Short mmCIF file of C-alpha atoms in Angstrom, two decimals:
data_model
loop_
_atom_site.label_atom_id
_atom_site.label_comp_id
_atom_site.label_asym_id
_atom_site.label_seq_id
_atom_site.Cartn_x
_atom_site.Cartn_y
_atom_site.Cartn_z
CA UNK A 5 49.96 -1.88 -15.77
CA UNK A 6 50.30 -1.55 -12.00
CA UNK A 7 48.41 -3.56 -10.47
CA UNK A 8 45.74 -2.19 -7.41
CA UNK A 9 47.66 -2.02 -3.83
CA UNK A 10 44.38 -2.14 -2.00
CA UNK A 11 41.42 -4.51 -3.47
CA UNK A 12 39.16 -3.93 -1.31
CA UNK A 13 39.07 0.04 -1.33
CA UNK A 14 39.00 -0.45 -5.18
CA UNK A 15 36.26 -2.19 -4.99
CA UNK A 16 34.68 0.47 -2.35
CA UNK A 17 36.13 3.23 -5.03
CA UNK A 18 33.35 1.35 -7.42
CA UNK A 19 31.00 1.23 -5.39
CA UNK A 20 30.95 4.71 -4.11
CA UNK A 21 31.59 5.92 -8.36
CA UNK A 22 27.91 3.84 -8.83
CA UNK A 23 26.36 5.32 -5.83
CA UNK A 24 27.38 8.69 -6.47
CA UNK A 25 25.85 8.37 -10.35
CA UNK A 26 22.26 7.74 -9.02
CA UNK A 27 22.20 10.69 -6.41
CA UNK A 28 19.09 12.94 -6.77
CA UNK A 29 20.93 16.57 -6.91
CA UNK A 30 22.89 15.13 -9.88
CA UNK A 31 19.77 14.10 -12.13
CA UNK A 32 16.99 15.68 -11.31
CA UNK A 33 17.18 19.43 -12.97
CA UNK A 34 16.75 17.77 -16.62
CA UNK A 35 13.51 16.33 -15.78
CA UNK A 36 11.65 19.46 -13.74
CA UNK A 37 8.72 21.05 -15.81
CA UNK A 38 8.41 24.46 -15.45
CA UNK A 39 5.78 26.33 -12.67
CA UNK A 40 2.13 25.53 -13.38
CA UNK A 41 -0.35 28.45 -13.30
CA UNK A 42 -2.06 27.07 -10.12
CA UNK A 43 -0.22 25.39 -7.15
CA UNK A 44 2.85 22.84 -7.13
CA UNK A 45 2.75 20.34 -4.54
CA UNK A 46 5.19 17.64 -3.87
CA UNK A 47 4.09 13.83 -2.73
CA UNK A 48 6.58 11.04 -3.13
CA UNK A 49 7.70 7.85 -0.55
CA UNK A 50 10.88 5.93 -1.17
CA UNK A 51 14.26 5.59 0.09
CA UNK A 52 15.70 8.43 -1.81
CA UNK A 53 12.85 10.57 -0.81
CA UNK A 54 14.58 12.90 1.65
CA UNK A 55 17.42 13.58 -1.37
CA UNK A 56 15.19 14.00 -4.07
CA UNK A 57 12.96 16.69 -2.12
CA UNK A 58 16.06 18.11 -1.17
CA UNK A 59 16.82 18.45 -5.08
CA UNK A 60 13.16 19.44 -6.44
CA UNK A 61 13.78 22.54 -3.44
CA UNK A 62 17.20 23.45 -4.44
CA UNK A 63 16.19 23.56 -8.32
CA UNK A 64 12.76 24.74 -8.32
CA UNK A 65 12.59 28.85 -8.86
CA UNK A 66 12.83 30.82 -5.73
CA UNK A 67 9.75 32.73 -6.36
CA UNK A 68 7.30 29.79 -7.26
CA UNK A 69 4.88 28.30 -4.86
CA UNK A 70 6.19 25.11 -3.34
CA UNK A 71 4.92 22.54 -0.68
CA UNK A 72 4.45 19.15 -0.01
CA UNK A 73 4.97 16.08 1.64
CA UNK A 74 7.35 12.90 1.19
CA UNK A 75 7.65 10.02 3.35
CA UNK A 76 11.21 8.06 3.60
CA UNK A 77 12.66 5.60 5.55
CA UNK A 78 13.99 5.90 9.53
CA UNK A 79 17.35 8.02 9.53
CA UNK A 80 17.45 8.48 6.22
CA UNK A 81 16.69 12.24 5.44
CA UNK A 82 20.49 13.79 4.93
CA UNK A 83 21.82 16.78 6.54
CA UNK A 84 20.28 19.75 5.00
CA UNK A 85 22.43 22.13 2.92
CA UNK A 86 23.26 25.44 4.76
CA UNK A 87 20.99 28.02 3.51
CA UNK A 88 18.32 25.98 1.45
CA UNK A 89 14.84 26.78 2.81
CA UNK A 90 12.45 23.93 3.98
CA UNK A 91 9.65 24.16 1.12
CA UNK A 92 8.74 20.44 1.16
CA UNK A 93 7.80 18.51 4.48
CA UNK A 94 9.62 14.84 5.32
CA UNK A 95 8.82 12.45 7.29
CA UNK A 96 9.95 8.96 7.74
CA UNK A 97 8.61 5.77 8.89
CA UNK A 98 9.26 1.87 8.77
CA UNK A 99 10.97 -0.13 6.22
CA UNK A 100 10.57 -3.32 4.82
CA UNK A 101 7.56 -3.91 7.12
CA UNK A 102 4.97 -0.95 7.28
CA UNK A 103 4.04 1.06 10.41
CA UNK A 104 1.48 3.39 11.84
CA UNK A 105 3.93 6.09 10.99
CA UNK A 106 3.72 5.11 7.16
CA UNK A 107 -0.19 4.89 7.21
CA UNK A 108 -0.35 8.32 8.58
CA UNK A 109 1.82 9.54 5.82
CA UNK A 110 -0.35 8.28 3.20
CA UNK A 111 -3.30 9.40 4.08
CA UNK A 112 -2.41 13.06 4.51
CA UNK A 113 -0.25 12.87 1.04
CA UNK A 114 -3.48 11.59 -0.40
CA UNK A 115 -5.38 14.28 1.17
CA UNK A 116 -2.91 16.99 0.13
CA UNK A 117 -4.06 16.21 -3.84
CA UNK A 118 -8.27 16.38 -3.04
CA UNK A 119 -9.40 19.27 -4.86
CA UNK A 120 -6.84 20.16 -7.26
CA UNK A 121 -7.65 22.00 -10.75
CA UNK A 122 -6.30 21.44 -14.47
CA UNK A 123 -3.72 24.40 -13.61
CA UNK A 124 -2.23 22.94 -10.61
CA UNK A 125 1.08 20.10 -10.76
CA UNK A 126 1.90 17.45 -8.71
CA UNK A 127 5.77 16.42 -8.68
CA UNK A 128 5.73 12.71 -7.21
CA UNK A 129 8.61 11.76 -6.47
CA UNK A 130 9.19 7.91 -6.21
CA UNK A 131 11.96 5.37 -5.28
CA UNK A 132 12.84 2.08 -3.96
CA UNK A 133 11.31 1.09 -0.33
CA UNK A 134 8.03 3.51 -1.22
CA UNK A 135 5.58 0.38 -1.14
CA UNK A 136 6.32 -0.30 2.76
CA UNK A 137 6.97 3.82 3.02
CA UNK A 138 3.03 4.55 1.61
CA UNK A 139 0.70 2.05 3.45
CA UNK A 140 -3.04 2.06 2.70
CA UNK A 141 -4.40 -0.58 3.30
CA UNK A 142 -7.69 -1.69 1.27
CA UNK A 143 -10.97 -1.81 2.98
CA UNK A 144 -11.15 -5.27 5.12
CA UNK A 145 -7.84 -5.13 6.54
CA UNK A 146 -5.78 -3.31 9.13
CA UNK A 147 -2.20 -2.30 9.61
CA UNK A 148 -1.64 -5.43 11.20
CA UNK A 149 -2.95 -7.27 8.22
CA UNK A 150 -0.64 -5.79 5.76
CA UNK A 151 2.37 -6.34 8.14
CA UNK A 152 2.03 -10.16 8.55
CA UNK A 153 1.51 -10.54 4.61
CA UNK A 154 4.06 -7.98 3.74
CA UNK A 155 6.78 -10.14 6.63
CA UNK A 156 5.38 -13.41 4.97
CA UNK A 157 5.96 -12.29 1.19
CA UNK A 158 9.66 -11.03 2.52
CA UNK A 159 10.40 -14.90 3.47
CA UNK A 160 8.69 -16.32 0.72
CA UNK A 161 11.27 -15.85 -2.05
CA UNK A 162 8.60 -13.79 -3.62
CA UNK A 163 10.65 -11.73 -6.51
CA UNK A 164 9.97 -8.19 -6.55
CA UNK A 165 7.56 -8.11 -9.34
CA UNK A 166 5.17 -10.78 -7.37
CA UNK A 167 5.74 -9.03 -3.79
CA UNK A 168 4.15 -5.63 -6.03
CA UNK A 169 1.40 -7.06 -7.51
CA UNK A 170 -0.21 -8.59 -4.36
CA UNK A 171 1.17 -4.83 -2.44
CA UNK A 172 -1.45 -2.93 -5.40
CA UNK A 173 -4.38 -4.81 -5.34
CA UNK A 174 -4.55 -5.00 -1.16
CA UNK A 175 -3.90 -0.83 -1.06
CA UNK A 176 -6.53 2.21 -1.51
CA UNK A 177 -3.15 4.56 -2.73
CA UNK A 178 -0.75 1.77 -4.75
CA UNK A 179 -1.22 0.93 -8.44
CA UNK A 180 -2.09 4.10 -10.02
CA UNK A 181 -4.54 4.72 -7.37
CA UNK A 182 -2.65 7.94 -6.31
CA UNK A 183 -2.30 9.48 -9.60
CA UNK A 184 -5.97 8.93 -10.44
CA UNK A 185 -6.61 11.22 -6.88
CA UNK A 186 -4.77 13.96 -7.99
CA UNK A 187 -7.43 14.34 -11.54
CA UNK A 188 -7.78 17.17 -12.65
CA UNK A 189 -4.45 18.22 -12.06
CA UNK A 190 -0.93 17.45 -14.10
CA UNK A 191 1.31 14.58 -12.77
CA UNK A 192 5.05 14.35 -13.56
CA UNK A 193 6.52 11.22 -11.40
CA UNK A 194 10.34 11.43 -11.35
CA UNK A 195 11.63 8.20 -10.19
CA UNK A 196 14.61 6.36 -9.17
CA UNK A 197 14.61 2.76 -10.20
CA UNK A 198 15.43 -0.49 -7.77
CA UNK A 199 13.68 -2.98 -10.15
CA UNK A 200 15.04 -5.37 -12.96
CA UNK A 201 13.77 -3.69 -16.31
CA UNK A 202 13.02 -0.44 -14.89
CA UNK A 203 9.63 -1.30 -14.35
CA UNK A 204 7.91 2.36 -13.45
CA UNK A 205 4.67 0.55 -12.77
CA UNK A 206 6.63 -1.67 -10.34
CA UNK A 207 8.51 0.43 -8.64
CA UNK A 208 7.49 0.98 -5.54
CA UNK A 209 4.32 -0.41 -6.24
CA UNK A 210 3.63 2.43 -8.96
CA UNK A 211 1.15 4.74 -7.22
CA UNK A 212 0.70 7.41 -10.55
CA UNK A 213 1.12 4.53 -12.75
CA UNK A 214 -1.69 2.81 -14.53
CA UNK A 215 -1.24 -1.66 -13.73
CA UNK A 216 -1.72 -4.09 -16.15
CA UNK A 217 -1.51 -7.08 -13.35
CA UNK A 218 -5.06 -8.00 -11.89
CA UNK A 219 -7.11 -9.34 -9.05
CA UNK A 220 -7.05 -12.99 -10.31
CA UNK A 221 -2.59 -12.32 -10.37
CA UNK A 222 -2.47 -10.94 -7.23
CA UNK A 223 -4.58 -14.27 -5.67
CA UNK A 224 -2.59 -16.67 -7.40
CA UNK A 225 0.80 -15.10 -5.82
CA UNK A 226 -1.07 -15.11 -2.64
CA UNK A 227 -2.08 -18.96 -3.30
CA UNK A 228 1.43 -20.08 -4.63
CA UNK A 229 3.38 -18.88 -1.54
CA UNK A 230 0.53 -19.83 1.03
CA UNK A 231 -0.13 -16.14 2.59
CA UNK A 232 -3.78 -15.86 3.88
CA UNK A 233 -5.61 -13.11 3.73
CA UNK A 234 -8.79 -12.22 5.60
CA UNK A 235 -11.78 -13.87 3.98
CA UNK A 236 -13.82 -10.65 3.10
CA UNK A 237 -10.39 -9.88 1.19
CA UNK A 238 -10.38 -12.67 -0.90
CA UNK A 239 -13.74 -13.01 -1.60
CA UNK A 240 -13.34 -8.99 -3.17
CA UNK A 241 -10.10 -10.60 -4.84
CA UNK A 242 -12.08 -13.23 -6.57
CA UNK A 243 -14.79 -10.50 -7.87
CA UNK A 244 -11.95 -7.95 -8.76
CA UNK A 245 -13.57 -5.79 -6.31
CA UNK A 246 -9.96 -4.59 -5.76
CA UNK A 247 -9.02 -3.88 -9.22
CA UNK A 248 -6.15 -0.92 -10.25
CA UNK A 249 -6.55 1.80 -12.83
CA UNK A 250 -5.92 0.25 -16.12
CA UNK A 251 -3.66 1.36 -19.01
CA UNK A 252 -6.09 4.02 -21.24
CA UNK A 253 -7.64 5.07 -17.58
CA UNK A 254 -9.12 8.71 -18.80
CA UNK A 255 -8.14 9.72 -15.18
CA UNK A 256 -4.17 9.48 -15.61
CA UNK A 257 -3.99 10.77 -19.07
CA UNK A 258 -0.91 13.30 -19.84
CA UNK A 259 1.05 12.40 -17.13
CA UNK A 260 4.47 12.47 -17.17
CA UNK A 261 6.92 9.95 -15.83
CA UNK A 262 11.02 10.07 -16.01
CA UNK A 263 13.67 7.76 -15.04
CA UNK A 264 16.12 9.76 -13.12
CA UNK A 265 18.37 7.26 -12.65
CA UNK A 266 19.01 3.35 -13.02
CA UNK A 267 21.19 0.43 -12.43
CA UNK A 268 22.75 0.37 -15.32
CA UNK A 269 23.75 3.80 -15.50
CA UNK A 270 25.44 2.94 -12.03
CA UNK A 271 26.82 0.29 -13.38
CA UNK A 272 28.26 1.92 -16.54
CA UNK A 273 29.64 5.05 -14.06
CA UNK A 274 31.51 1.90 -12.01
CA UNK A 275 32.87 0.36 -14.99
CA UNK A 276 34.34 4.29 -15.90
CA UNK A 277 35.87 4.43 -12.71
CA UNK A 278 37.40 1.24 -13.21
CA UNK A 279 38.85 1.75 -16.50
CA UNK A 280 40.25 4.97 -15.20
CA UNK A 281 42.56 2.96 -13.40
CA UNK A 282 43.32 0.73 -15.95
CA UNK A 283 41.23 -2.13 -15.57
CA UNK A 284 39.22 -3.89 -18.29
CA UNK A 285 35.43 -3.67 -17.05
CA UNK A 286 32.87 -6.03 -18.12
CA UNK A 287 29.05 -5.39 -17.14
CA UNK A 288 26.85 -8.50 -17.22
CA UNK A 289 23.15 -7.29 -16.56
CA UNK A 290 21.47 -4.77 -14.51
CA UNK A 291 18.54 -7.54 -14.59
CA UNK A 292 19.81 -10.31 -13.02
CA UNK A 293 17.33 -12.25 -10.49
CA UNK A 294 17.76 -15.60 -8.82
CA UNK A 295 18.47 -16.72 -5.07
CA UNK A 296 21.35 -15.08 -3.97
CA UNK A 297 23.02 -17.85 -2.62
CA UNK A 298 22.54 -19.68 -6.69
CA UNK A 299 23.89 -16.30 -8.41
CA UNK A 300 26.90 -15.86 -5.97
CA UNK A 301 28.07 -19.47 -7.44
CA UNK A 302 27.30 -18.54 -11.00
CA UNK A 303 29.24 -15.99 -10.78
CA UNK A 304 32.27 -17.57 -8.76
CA UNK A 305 32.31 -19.86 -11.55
CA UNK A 306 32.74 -17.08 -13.84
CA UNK A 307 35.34 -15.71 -12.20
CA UNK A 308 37.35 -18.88 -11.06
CA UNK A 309 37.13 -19.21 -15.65
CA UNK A 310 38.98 -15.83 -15.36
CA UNK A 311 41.24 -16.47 -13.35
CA UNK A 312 42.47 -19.90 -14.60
CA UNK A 313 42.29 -18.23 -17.39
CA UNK A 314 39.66 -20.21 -19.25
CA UNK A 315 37.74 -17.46 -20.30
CA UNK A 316 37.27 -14.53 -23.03
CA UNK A 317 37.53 -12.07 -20.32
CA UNK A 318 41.19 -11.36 -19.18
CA UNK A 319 42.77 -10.53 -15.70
CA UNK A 320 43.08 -8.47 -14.72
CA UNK A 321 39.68 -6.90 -14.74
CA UNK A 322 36.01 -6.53 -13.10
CA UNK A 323 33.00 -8.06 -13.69
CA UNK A 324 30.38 -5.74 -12.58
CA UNK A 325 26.28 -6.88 -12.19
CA UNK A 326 23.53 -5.41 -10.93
CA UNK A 327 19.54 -6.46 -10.32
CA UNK A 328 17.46 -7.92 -7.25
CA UNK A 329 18.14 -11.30 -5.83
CA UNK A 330 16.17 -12.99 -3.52
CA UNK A 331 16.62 -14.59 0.15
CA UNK A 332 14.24 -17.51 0.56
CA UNK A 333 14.52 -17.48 4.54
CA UNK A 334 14.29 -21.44 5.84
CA UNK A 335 13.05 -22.53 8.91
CA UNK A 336 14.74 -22.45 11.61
CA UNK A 337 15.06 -25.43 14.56
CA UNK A 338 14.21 -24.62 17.97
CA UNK A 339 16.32 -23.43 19.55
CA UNK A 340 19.24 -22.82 16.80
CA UNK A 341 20.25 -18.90 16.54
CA UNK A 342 18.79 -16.29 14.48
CA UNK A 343 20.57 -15.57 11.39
CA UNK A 344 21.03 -11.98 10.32
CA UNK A 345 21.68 -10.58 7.11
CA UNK A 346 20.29 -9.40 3.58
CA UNK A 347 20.15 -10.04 -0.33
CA UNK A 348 24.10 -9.17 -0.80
CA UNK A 349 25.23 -10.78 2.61
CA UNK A 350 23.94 -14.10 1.52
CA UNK A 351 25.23 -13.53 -2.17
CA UNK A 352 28.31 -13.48 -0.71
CA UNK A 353 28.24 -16.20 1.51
CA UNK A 354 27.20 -18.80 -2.30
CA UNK A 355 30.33 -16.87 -3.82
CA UNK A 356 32.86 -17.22 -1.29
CA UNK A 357 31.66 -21.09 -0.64
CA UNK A 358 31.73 -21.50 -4.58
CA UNK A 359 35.19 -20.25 -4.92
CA UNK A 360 36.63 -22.29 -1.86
CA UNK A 361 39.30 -19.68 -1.17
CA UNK A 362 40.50 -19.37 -5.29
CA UNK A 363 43.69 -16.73 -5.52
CA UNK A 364 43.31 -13.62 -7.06
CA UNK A 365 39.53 -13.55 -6.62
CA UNK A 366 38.02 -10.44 -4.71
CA UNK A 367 34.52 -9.22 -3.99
CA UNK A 368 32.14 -6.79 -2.57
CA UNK A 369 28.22 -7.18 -2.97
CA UNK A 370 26.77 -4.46 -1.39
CA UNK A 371 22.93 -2.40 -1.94
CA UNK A 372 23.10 0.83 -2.67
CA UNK A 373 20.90 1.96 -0.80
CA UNK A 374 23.42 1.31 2.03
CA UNK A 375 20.96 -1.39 3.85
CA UNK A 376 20.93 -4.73 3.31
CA UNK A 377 18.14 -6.17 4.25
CA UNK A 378 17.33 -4.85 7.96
CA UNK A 379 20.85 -4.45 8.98
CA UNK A 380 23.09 -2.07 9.55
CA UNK A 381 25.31 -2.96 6.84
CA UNK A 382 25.49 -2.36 3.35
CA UNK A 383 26.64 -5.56 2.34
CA UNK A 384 30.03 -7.54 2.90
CA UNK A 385 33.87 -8.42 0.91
CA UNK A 386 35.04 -11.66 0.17
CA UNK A 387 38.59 -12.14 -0.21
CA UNK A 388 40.90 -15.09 -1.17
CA UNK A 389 41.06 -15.77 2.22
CA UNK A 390 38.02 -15.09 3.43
CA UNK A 391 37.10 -18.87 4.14
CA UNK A 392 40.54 -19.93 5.86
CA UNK A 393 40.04 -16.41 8.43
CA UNK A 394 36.22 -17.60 9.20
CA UNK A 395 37.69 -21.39 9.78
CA UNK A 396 40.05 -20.47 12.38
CA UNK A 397 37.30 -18.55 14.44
CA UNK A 398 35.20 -21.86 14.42
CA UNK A 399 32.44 -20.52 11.63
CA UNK A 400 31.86 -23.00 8.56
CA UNK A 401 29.90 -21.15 5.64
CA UNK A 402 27.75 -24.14 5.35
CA UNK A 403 26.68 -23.80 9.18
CA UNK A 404 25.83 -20.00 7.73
CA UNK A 405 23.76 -20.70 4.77
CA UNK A 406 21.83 -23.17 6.34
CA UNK A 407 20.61 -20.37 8.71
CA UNK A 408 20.50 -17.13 6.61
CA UNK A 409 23.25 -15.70 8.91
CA UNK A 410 25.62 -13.82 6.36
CA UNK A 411 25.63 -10.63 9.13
CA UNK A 412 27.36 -13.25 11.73
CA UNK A 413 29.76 -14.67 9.21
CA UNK A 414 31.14 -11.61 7.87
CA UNK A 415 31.08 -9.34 10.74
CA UNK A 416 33.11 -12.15 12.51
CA UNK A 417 36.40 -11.62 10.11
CA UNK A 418 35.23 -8.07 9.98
CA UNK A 419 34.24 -8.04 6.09
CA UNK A 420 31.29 -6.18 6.65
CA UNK A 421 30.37 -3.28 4.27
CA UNK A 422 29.20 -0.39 6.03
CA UNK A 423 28.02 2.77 4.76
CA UNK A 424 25.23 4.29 6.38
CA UNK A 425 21.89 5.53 4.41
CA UNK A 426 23.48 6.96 0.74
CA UNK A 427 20.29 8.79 0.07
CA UNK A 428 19.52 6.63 -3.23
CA UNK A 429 18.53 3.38 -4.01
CA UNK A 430 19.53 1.94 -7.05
CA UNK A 431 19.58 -1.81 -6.18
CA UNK A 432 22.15 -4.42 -5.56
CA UNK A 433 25.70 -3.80 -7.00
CA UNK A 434 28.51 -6.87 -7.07
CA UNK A 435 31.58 -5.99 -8.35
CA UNK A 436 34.16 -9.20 -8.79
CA UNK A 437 37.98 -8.39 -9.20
CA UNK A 438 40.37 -11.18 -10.70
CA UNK A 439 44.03 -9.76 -10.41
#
């Protein structure tokens, strides 16, 4: 077998074959129900939001009432497609931490569904980055409330699932809460995952979904990671005075929900694309958590096995993982510089530290949603030299862990991964190459 010229735009190839699979226009047509009697209006919030309305307009029949409103993130609604009409409004507004912008969004979607009938549908349409997207905040706190604790829960190391369950019981449209607005009418919620598991009721903090997490969770998350909230607040907490529709809720019953597309069918479309060119492909999880420094030396030891070849898997191949890490964000002396950087930055920065500069060992760690983190990178490469290049610039990884500054480290030896928004959000993708 020839062997890849170019590692690193295979490992872009790969990345842009798993991006590509979760796309809205690609999945959505299966999933559509037909035109209700009454009206069809359109909510959603998320990442992909701009895309999937996009979709739900090009699909739905010409001659069938349409409107709406979906909220997405800051420049990421894409270009619209000569000739397809506007049906469904989209806005945008601030992502990972909430703004006014967001809160005005959600309250006119949840006004839009007041006063529907049993013949009317509601198409939500929901993907990663909706939580911050559709702010509500509960009664007793304000906007600036819910940013502090959302910023604090971001540094905490809070995994996604905890960060959710604390985001439902401090919203008035989070948790089901939506859905059980739109009664009478029929809800089908066509999502895109971001979570380990596929959670739906997790996903973006699952606003048609009923939640099984209560009060009494959401206080001990708040209590293990030290985030205060205003006394009124907890004192409703401790009553479950700001409990979620429940599973069996009479007010969400019949609705629909569909997985449009997931990790691991990103995953599996990568690991295609990767056997088309003659590579063995081996997926490990779509599920995999951890701090992303810990799993970027898990798997360097995996591949450094490879490619000693002390392993079951043979190189040349790719190893190929998916999931949601975590960046626990650690003080920071006065005066020392800001780090920069996100979930696959710092992944990289464990790996390449782990594999102290092993041959035939390349990387790319990237989020599909084209951000990591804040930044305006979709995550970064690490090569066999990628330690030796930073060295003779004067930057030691070390000095770069030890102030969450991935961005600065990689954008010095310019290993940077950039993308711009893809429209989708499908979670982190790490692709490992041993030639």
């Amino acid at each position: 077998m020839r062997l890849p010229d170019d590692p690193r735009a295979l490992l872009r190839h790969l990345y842009d074959a798993a991006v590509r699979r979760a796309l809205p226009l690609h999945n959505t047509a299966a999933f559509l129900p037909p035109p209700p009697k009454g009206r069809t209006v359109v909510i959603g919030a998320g990442k992909a939001g701009g895309a999937m309305a996009q979709a739900v307009e090009a699909l739905w029949p010409a001659d069938a009432p349409l409107s709406g409103l979906v909220v997405t993130r800051y420049h990421h609604i894409p270009p619209r497609p000569a000739g397809l009409p506007e049906r469904i409004e989209v806005v945008e507004a601030s992502h990972p931490v909430p703004d006014a912008a967001g809160l005005a969004a959600a309250q006119r979607i949840l006004k839009l569904v007041q006063g529907l009938t049993a013949d009317d549908l509601v198409l939500c349409l929901i993907s990663g980055g909706g939580s911050a997207l559709l702010t509500l905040p509960a009664d007793g706190l304000t906007l600036d409330d819910k940013q502090r604790i959302n910023r604090e829960l971001l540094l905490s190391g809070a995994h996604i699932g905890e960060m959710n369950t604390v985001r439902k019981h401090l919203s008035r449209i989070k948790g089901g809460r939506l859905a059980a607005a739109c009664a009478p009418a029929q809800v089908v919620t066509l999502t895109i995952s971001d979570v380990p598991g596929d959670d739906v009721s997790v996903i973006a903090s699952g606003p048609t979904v009923a939640d099984a997490s209560t009060c009494a969770d959401a206080l001990a998350i708040l209590d293990r990671y030290r985030i205060a909230v205003p006394a009124p607040v907890r004192a409703a907490l401790e009553r479950g005075g700001l409990e979620t529709p429940k599973p069996g809720d009479a007010r969400l019953a019949g609705h629909q929900t569909h997985l449009i597309a997931t990790p691991q069918q990103s995953l599996e479309a990568a690991a295609e694309a990767a056997r088309a060119l003659g590579l063995q492909a081996h997926i490990l999880s779509d599920e995999i958590e951890g701090e992303s420094r810990e799993v970027g030396k898990v798997h360097a030891a995996l591949a450094r096995s490879v490619a000693l070849g002390r392993s079951s898997f043979e190189a040349p191949c790719v190893i190929l993982s998916g999931g949601e890490t975590t960046v626990t964000v650690k003080p920071r002396p006065d005066g020392a510089p800001k780090g920069r950087g996100g979930r696959a930055g710092e992944f990289c920065l464990g790996l390449a530290q782990a594999l102290g500069g092993q041959e035939r060992v390349w990387a790319l760690a990237a989020d599909t949603d084209g951000i990591d983190g804040v930044e305006d990178n979709a995550g970064a490469l690490v090569t066999p030299d990628t330690l030796a290049r930073a060295a003779a610039l004067g930057h030691k990884v070390s000095d770069h862990l030890e102030r969450n500054d991935a961005y600065g480290y990689f954008a010095a030896i310019g290993d940077l991964v950039v993308t711009g928004p893809t429209h989708t959000n499908v979670n982190d993708f790490r692709a490992l190459l041993i030639l």
